[in-house]
């Protein structure tokens, strides 16, 4: 049995790695084709996410010399999640299965073969899970692993140490196409779609070349986007905090009453200013948090496009 695979690679300013990534992926796919695991009609789709370097020119060159390569060019930078999404949604019903992988090849490409095998054994989703992060910096490892733990605690259905290296089959993709939300936190959405899933484990390597396109600011905004699009836990925390404050205020009231009747009047500056600062602070946090969610609703209501494609290197023939 051989399957028709589309490998989707989001690229943002990746001119340093693109050539090497292409060589390795193309050779590897060819090996799988030779082993009769993949069909010869399998393709690799590079999505250029508004790069400011030569990434797009390089993709066009690759397409010219190898018919296995296709490319999508965004009109500007829309972010990693949109790039993955475009690669998938522009190719619905064209392939048996789809794998998304980062351009820097930090994810072990050997796992691609394992994913396809699991797919052929009946899995509709195969998650690539990093079980060894020793090549990441201490900081990256710590922030990334805390991210998964906190997300899970808040009820976001993420798979621990799984990023966006995964296989989905066409059935799952058709369902994904029905998710109309603008803020797509893909790795949280896929587990909610269901179907049979499997994991494959691999060691995360270092970036081939170039530097991370995920600076700390983008990481925080990505994590916060994930939390707010999946969980109202922060709002519930505010509610608890409100109750807590209420009881504290009640306690203070009681204390004031008792001091009045015992004639022990300490009611002075601190007892006024301290609770005031505390309550106004917690009020502001609560309002800010509600604002975050309203902002999110505002974005969803506007329903702006999640990405804008300037051109394709080859029309994928989306019907
Ligand atoms: N990427 C993208 N758009 C962005 C940022 C990143 O398409 O705005 C791509 C990038 O080219 C790479 C992948 O997303 O293929 C993951 O980025 P990176 O390797 O820099 O992240 P890290 O591994 O450091 O978390
Ligand atoms: Mg990377």
GROMACS .gro file of C-alpha atoms and ligand atoms in nm:
model
  345
    1UNK     CA    1   0.000   0.000   0.000
    2UNK     CA    2   0.131   0.343  -0.076
    3UNK     CA    3  -0.019   0.673   0.027
    4UNK     CA    4  -0.024   1.013  -0.133
    5UNK     CA    5   0.135   1.251   0.116
    6UNK     CA    6   0.158   1.628   0.129
    7UNK     CA    7   0.439   1.759   0.344
    8UNK     CA    8   0.374   2.118   0.454
    9UNK     CA    9   0.664   2.340   0.556
   10UNK     CA   10   0.598   2.692   0.692
   11UNK     CA   11   0.887   2.930   0.613
   12UNK     CA   12   0.958   3.270   0.756
   13UNK     CA   13   1.297   3.417   0.660
   14UNK     CA   14   1.448   3.073   0.616
   15UNK     CA   15   1.695   3.139   0.332
   16UNK     CA   16   1.981   2.992   0.538
   17UNK     CA   17   1.818   2.653   0.581
   18UNK     CA   18   1.586   2.619   0.286
   19UNK     CA   19   1.828   2.455   0.042
   20UNK     CA   20   1.942   2.197   0.294
   21UNK     CA   21   1.588   2.135   0.417
   22UNK     CA   22   1.475   2.080   0.061
   23UNK     CA   23   1.758   1.833  -0.009
   24UNK     CA   24   1.694   1.630   0.303
   25UNK     CA   25   1.316   1.623   0.274
   26UNK     CA   26   1.319   1.548  -0.095
   27UNK     CA   27   1.569   1.263  -0.057
   28UNK     CA   28   1.380   1.122   0.233
   29UNK     CA   29   1.046   1.131   0.049
   30UNK     CA   30   1.214   0.964  -0.248
   31UNK     CA   31   1.336   0.685  -0.016
   32UNK     CA   32   0.982   0.631   0.110
   33UNK     CA   33   0.855   0.626  -0.248
   34UNK     CA   34   1.121   0.366  -0.338
   35UNK     CA   35   1.013   0.158  -0.039
   36UNK     CA   36   0.661   0.180  -0.177
   37UNK     CA   37   0.536   0.344   0.143
   38UNK     CA   38   0.448   0.665  -0.040
   39UNK     CA   39   0.306   0.726  -0.383
   40UNK     CA   40   0.520   0.906  -0.639
   41UNK     CA   41   0.254   1.178  -0.657
   42UNK     CA   42   0.337   1.290  -0.302
   43UNK     CA   43   0.446   1.652  -0.275
   44UNK     CA   44   0.621   1.905  -0.056
   45UNK     CA   45   0.452   2.242  -0.011
   46UNK     CA   46   0.656   2.536   0.117
   47UNK     CA   47   0.442   2.818   0.257
   48UNK     CA   48   0.621   3.149   0.252
   49UNK     CA   49   0.487   3.350   0.544
   50UNK     CA   50   0.579   3.699   0.424
   51UNK     CA   51   0.955   3.649   0.443
   52UNK     CA   52   1.168   3.955   0.384
   53UNK     CA   53   1.466   3.759   0.253
   54UNK     CA   54   1.513   3.539  -0.055
   55UNK     CA   55   1.291   3.257   0.074
   56UNK     CA   56   1.022   3.297  -0.195
   57UNK     CA   57   1.266   3.322  -0.486
   58UNK     CA   58   1.431   3.005  -0.360
   59UNK     CA   59   1.096   2.826  -0.338
   60UNK     CA   60   1.015   2.928  -0.696
   61UNK     CA   61   1.351   2.795  -0.813
   62UNK     CA   62   1.293   2.464  -0.638
   63UNK     CA   63   0.952   2.436  -0.806
   64UNK     CA   64   1.104   2.493  -1.145
   65UNK     CA   65   1.361   2.220  -1.106
   66UNK     CA   66   1.147   1.964  -0.921
   67UNK     CA   67   0.781   1.893  -0.990
   68UNK     CA   68   0.746   1.748  -0.639
   69UNK     CA   69   0.767   2.098  -0.493
   70UNK     CA   70   0.482   2.347  -0.467
   71UNK     CA   71   0.471   2.683  -0.297
   72UNK     CA   72   0.223   2.929  -0.150
   73UNK     CA   73   0.312   3.292  -0.098
   74UNK     CA   74   0.134   3.502   0.166
   75UNK     CA   75   0.083   3.872   0.104
   76UNK     CA   76   0.251   3.944   0.439
   77UNK     CA   77   0.354   3.770   0.763
   78UNK     CA   78   0.050   3.598   0.917
   79UNK     CA   79   0.228   3.373   1.163
   80UNK     CA   80   0.326   3.009   1.189
   81UNK     CA   81  -0.028   2.881   1.260
   82UNK     CA   82  -0.175   3.054   0.955
   83UNK     CA   83   0.103   2.919   0.736
   84UNK     CA   84   0.032   2.563   0.845
   85UNK     CA   85  -0.340   2.620   0.806
   86UNK     CA   86  -0.305   2.752   0.452
   87UNK     CA   87  -0.090   2.457   0.347
   88UNK     CA   88  -0.360   2.226   0.475
   89UNK     CA   89  -0.681   2.404   0.376
   90UNK     CA   90  -0.569   2.491   0.025
   91UNK     CA   91  -0.520   2.120  -0.040
   92UNK     CA   92  -0.831   1.958   0.108
   93UNK     CA   93  -0.926   1.632  -0.067
   94UNK     CA   94  -0.611   1.634  -0.278
   95UNK     CA   95  -0.404   1.391  -0.070
   96UNK     CA   96  -0.448   1.088   0.156
   97UNK     CA   97  -0.254   1.238   0.442
   98UNK     CA   98  -0.077   1.558   0.541
   99UNK     CA   99   0.229   1.617   0.759
  100UNK     CA  100   0.334   1.958   0.889
  101UNK     CA  101   0.698   2.013   0.981
  102UNK     CA  102   0.913   2.319   1.064
  103UNK     CA  103   1.159   2.442   0.804
  104UNK     CA  104   1.457   2.425   1.040
  105UNK     CA  105   1.432   2.044   1.065
  106UNK     CA  106   1.455   2.045   1.443
  107UNK     CA  107   1.203   1.767   1.424
  108UNK     CA  108   1.349   1.433   1.321
  109UNK     CA  109   1.251   1.363   0.961
  110UNK     CA  110   1.283   0.987   1.022
  111UNK     CA  111   0.959   1.022   1.220
  112UNK     CA  112   0.781   1.094   0.890
  113UNK     CA  113   0.816   0.730   0.787
  114UNK     CA  114   0.689   0.613   1.126
  115UNK     CA  115   0.392   0.849   1.098
  116UNK     CA  116   0.299   0.717   0.755
  117UNK     CA  117   0.324   0.358   0.885
  118UNK     CA  118   0.092   0.438   1.176
  119UNK     CA  119  -0.145   0.603   0.930
  120UNK     CA  120  -0.144   0.292   0.714
  121UNK     CA  121  -0.214   0.084   1.024
  122UNK     CA  122  -0.531   0.286   1.077
  123UNK     CA  123  -0.449   0.603   1.272
  124UNK     CA  124  -0.608   0.925   1.146
  125UNK     CA  125  -0.388   1.154   1.355
  126UNK     CA  126  -0.025   1.084   1.445
  127UNK     CA  127   0.139   1.324   1.691
  128UNK     CA  128   0.513   1.377   1.683
  129UNK     CA  129   0.621   1.396   2.047
  130UNK     CA  130   0.963   1.517   2.159
  131UNK     CA  131   1.094   1.291   2.427
  132UNK     CA  132   1.441   1.441   2.438
  133UNK     CA  133   1.496   1.814   2.444
  134UNK     CA  134   1.859   1.815   2.555
  135UNK     CA  135   1.955   2.014   2.246
  136UNK     CA  136   1.725   2.302   2.345
  137UNK     CA  137   1.855   2.571   2.575
  138UNK     CA  138   1.760   2.543   2.942
  139UNK     CA  139   1.536   2.845   2.900
  140UNK     CA  140   1.354   2.712   2.592
  141UNK     CA  141   1.303   2.374   2.755
  142UNK     CA  142   1.176   2.522   3.079
  143UNK     CA  143   0.935   2.767   2.914
  144UNK     CA  144   0.810   2.512   2.662
  145UNK     CA  145   0.749   2.237   2.917
  146UNK     CA  146   0.581   2.473   3.165
  147UNK     CA  147   0.365   2.588   2.875
  148UNK     CA  148   0.227   2.236   2.817
  149UNK     CA  149   0.178   2.173   3.190
  150UNK     CA  150  -0.004   2.500   3.255
  151UNK     CA  151  -0.217   2.457   2.944
  152UNK     CA  152  -0.322   2.110   3.056
  153UNK     CA  153  -0.403   2.239   3.408
  154UNK     CA  154  -0.626   2.503   3.252
  155UNK     CA  155  -0.813   2.243   3.054
  156UNK     CA  156  -0.662   2.305   2.709
  157UNK     CA  157  -0.636   1.961   2.543
  158UNK     CA  158  -0.272   1.980   2.432
  159UNK     CA  159  -0.048   1.673   2.402
  160UNK     CA  160   0.259   1.712   2.623
  161UNK     CA  161   0.568   1.807   2.422
  162UNK     CA  162   0.386   1.786   2.091
  163UNK     CA  163   0.414   2.095   1.875
  164UNK     CA  164   0.295   2.113   1.518
  165UNK     CA  165   0.483   1.814   1.378
  166UNK     CA  166   0.197   1.578   1.305
  167UNK     CA  167   0.019   1.374   1.045
  168UNK     CA  168  -0.351   1.410   0.981
  169UNK     CA  169  -0.550   1.225   0.721
  170UNK     CA  170  -0.797   1.377   0.478
  171UNK     CA  171  -1.101   1.297   0.699
  172UNK     CA  172  -0.955   1.499   0.985
  173UNK     CA  173  -0.863   1.780   0.747
  174UNK     CA  174  -1.218   1.800   0.613
  175UNK     CA  175  -1.337   1.843   0.973
  176UNK     CA  176  -1.065   2.099   1.048
  177UNK     CA  177  -1.193   2.296   0.752
  178UNK     CA  178  -1.519   2.345   0.944
  179UNK     CA  179  -1.347   2.531   1.227
  180UNK     CA  180  -1.413   2.888   1.136
  181UNK     CA  181  -1.242   3.065   1.426
  182UNK     CA  182  -0.989   3.333   1.340
  183UNK     CA  183  -0.753   3.254   1.627
  184UNK     CA  184  -0.670   2.898   1.535
  185UNK     CA  185  -0.463   2.724   1.800
  186UNK     CA  186  -0.418   2.418   1.583
  187UNK     CA  187  -0.244   2.191   1.831
  188UNK     CA  188  -0.535   2.241   2.071
  189UNK     CA  189  -0.803   2.190   1.805
  190UNK     CA  190  -0.677   1.865   1.651
  191UNK     CA  191  -0.728   1.659   1.972
  192UNK     CA  192  -1.088   1.787   1.996
  193UNK     CA  193  -1.168   1.656   1.646
  194UNK     CA  194  -1.131   1.296   1.760
  195UNK     CA  195  -1.067   0.988   1.540
  196UNK     CA  196  -0.801   0.732   1.620
  197UNK     CA  197  -0.469   0.885   1.717
  198UNK     CA  198  -0.116   0.756   1.783
  199UNK     CA  199   0.212   0.907   1.898
  200UNK     CA  200   0.559   0.871   1.756
  201UNK     CA  201   0.858   0.980   1.966
  202UNK     CA  202   1.173   1.150   1.851
  203UNK     CA  203   1.463   1.356   1.976
  204UNK     CA  204   1.450   1.726   1.903
  205UNK     CA  205   1.764   1.845   1.729
  206UNK     CA  206   1.920   2.185   1.706
  207UNK     CA  207   1.822   2.432   1.437
  208UNK     CA  208   2.011   2.359   1.113
  209UNK     CA  209   2.094   2.724   1.051
  210UNK     CA  210   1.956   3.071   1.105
  211UNK     CA  211   1.797   3.172   1.429
  212UNK     CA  212   1.466   3.106   1.600
  213UNK     CA  213   1.171   3.292   1.450
  214UNK     CA  214   0.997   3.264   1.785
  215UNK     CA  215   1.137   3.531   2.015
  216UNK     CA  216   1.004   3.542   2.370
  217UNK     CA  217   0.739   3.801   2.280
  218UNK     CA  218   0.590   3.576   2.011
  219UNK     CA  219   0.609   3.277   2.246
  220UNK     CA  220   0.410   3.458   2.515
  221UNK     CA  221   0.153   3.584   2.270
  222UNK     CA  222   0.117   3.233   2.123
  223UNK     CA  223   0.072   3.079   2.469
  224UNK     CA  224  -0.179   3.344   2.575
  225UNK     CA  225  -0.370   3.298   2.249
  226UNK     CA  226  -0.385   2.926   2.321
  227UNK     CA  227  -0.519   2.979   2.672
  228UNK     CA  228  -0.780   3.240   2.584
  229UNK     CA  229  -0.910   3.055   2.280
  230UNK     CA  230  -0.958   2.732   2.473
  231UNK     CA  231  -1.018   2.808   2.834
  232UNK     CA  232  -1.214   3.047   3.050
  233UNK     CA  233  -1.009   2.933   3.348
  234UNK     CA  234  -0.848   3.278   3.398
  235UNK     CA  235  -1.194   3.432   3.427
  236UNK     CA  236  -1.295   3.171   3.681
  237UNK     CA  237  -0.983   3.252   3.878
  238UNK     CA  238  -1.096   3.613   3.889
  239UNK     CA  239  -1.429   3.499   4.025
  240UNK     CA  240  -1.256   3.303   4.301
  241UNK     CA  241  -1.037   3.597   4.372
  242UNK     CA  242  -1.346   3.813   4.397
  243UNK     CA  243  -1.495   3.574   4.654
  244UNK     CA  244  -1.170   3.574   4.845
  245UNK     CA  245  -1.170   3.955   4.851
  246UNK     CA  246  -1.528   3.954   4.964
  247UNK     CA  247  -1.442   3.739   5.264
  248UNK     CA  248  -1.141   3.950   5.345
  249UNK     CA  249  -1.359   4.260   5.336
  250UNK     CA  250  -1.614   4.084   5.554
  251UNK     CA  251  -1.334   4.000   5.801
  252UNK     CA  252  -1.219   4.358   5.809
  253UNK     CA  253  -1.576   4.471   5.870
  254UNK     CA  254  -1.602   4.232   6.160
  255UNK     CA  255  -1.274   4.353   6.298
  256UNK     CA  256  -1.387   4.714   6.280
  257UNK     CA  257  -1.711   4.629   6.460
  258UNK     CA  258  -1.530   4.441   6.734
  259UNK     CA  259  -1.279   4.722   6.779
  260UNK     CA  260  -1.565   4.968   6.806
  261UNK     CA  261  -1.740   4.772   7.080
  262UNK     CA  262  -1.422   4.698   7.271
  263UNK     CA  263  -1.334   5.065   7.246
  264UNK     CA  264  -1.003   4.965   7.095
  265UNK     CA  265  -0.998   5.206   6.803
  266UNK     CA  266  -0.704   5.141   6.575
  267UNK     CA  267  -0.907   5.240   6.271
  268UNK     CA  268  -0.647   5.456   6.104
  269UNK     CA  269  -0.469   5.516   5.785
  270UNK     CA  270  -0.353   5.162   5.706
  271UNK     CA  271  -0.690   5.000   5.748
  272UNK     CA  272  -0.834   5.234   5.485
  273UNK     CA  273  -0.556   5.261   5.234
  274UNK     CA  274  -0.448   4.900   5.229
  275UNK     CA  275  -0.785   4.746   5.143
  276UNK     CA  276  -0.846   5.024   4.894
  277UNK     CA  277  -0.528   4.950   4.707
  278UNK     CA  278  -0.596   4.579   4.722
  279UNK     CA  279  -0.951   4.601   4.594
  280UNK     CA  280  -0.884   4.853   4.322
  281UNK     CA  281  -0.593   4.637   4.206
  282UNK     CA  282  -0.799   4.323   4.189
  283UNK     CA  283  -1.079   4.510   4.018
  284UNK     CA  284  -0.845   4.628   3.750
  285UNK     CA  285  -0.709   4.279   3.695
  286UNK     CA  286  -1.062   4.148   3.658
  287UNK     CA  287  -1.162   4.418   3.412
  288UNK     CA  288  -0.843   4.369   3.213
  289UNK     CA  289  -0.906   3.999   3.188
  290UNK     CA  290  -1.264   4.046   3.075
  291UNK     CA  291  -1.129   4.297   2.824
  292UNK     CA  292  -0.898   4.029   2.686
  293UNK     CA  293  -1.188   3.798   2.618
  294UNK     CA  294  -1.405   4.074   2.475
  295UNK     CA  295  -1.117   4.167   2.247
  296UNK     CA  296  -1.103   3.808   2.135
  297UNK     CA  297  -1.479   3.803   2.068
  298UNK     CA  298  -1.437   4.126   1.873
  299UNK     CA  299  -1.177   3.965   1.650
  300UNK     CA  300  -1.386   3.655   1.596
  301UNK     CA  301  -1.699   3.857   1.517
  302UNK     CA  302  -1.516   4.053   1.251
  303UNK     CA  303  -1.416   3.717   1.102
  304UNK     CA  304  -1.135   3.857   0.896
  305UNK     CA  305  -0.947   3.614   0.672
  306UNK     CA  306  -0.686   3.409   0.855
  307UNK     CA  307  -0.441   3.454   0.574
  308UNK     CA  308  -0.419   3.615   0.232
  309UNK     CA  309  -0.247   3.435  -0.050
  310UNK     CA  310  -0.064   3.646  -0.303
  311UNK     CA  311   0.017   3.359  -0.535
  312UNK     CA  312   0.080   2.989  -0.579
  313UNK     CA  313   0.369   2.833  -0.763
  314UNK     CA  314   0.123   2.580  -0.891
  315UNK     CA  315  -0.254   2.591  -0.863
  316UNK     CA  316  -0.338   2.314  -0.616
  317UNK     CA  317  -0.677   2.292  -0.784
  318UNK     CA  318  -0.889   2.354  -0.478
  319UNK     CA  319  -1.248   2.291  -0.575
  320LIG     N1  320   0.741   3.055   1.116
  320LIG     C1  321   0.645   3.109   1.031
  320LIG     N2  322   0.596   3.235   1.061
  320LIG     C2  323   0.637   3.306   1.169
  320LIG     C3  324   0.732   3.246   1.257
  320LIG     C4  325   0.781   3.120   1.226
  320LIG     O1  326   0.604   3.048   0.933
  320LIG     O2  327   0.589   3.419   1.189
  320LIG     C5  328   0.795   2.919   1.085
  320LIG     C6  329   0.945   2.909   1.077
  320LIG     O3  330   0.993   2.940   0.949
  320LIG     C7  331   0.967   2.763   1.113
  320LIG     C8  332   0.854   2.734   1.210
  320LIG     O4  333   0.756   2.835   1.188
  320LIG     O5  334   0.953   2.678   1.002
  320LIG     C9  335   0.898   2.731   1.354
  320LIG     O6  336   0.976   2.847   1.385
  320LIG     P1  337   1.111   2.838   1.467
  320LIG     O7  338   1.187   2.716   1.431
  320LIG     O8  339   1.182   2.968   1.451
  320LIG     O9  340   1.055   2.824   1.616
  320LIG     P2  341   1.124   2.746   1.739
  320LIG    O10  342   1.161   2.611   1.689
  320LIG    O11  343   1.240   2.828   1.776
  320LIG    O12  344   1.015   2.743   1.841
  321LIG    MG1  345   1.266   2.566   1.528
   0.00000   0.00000   0.00000
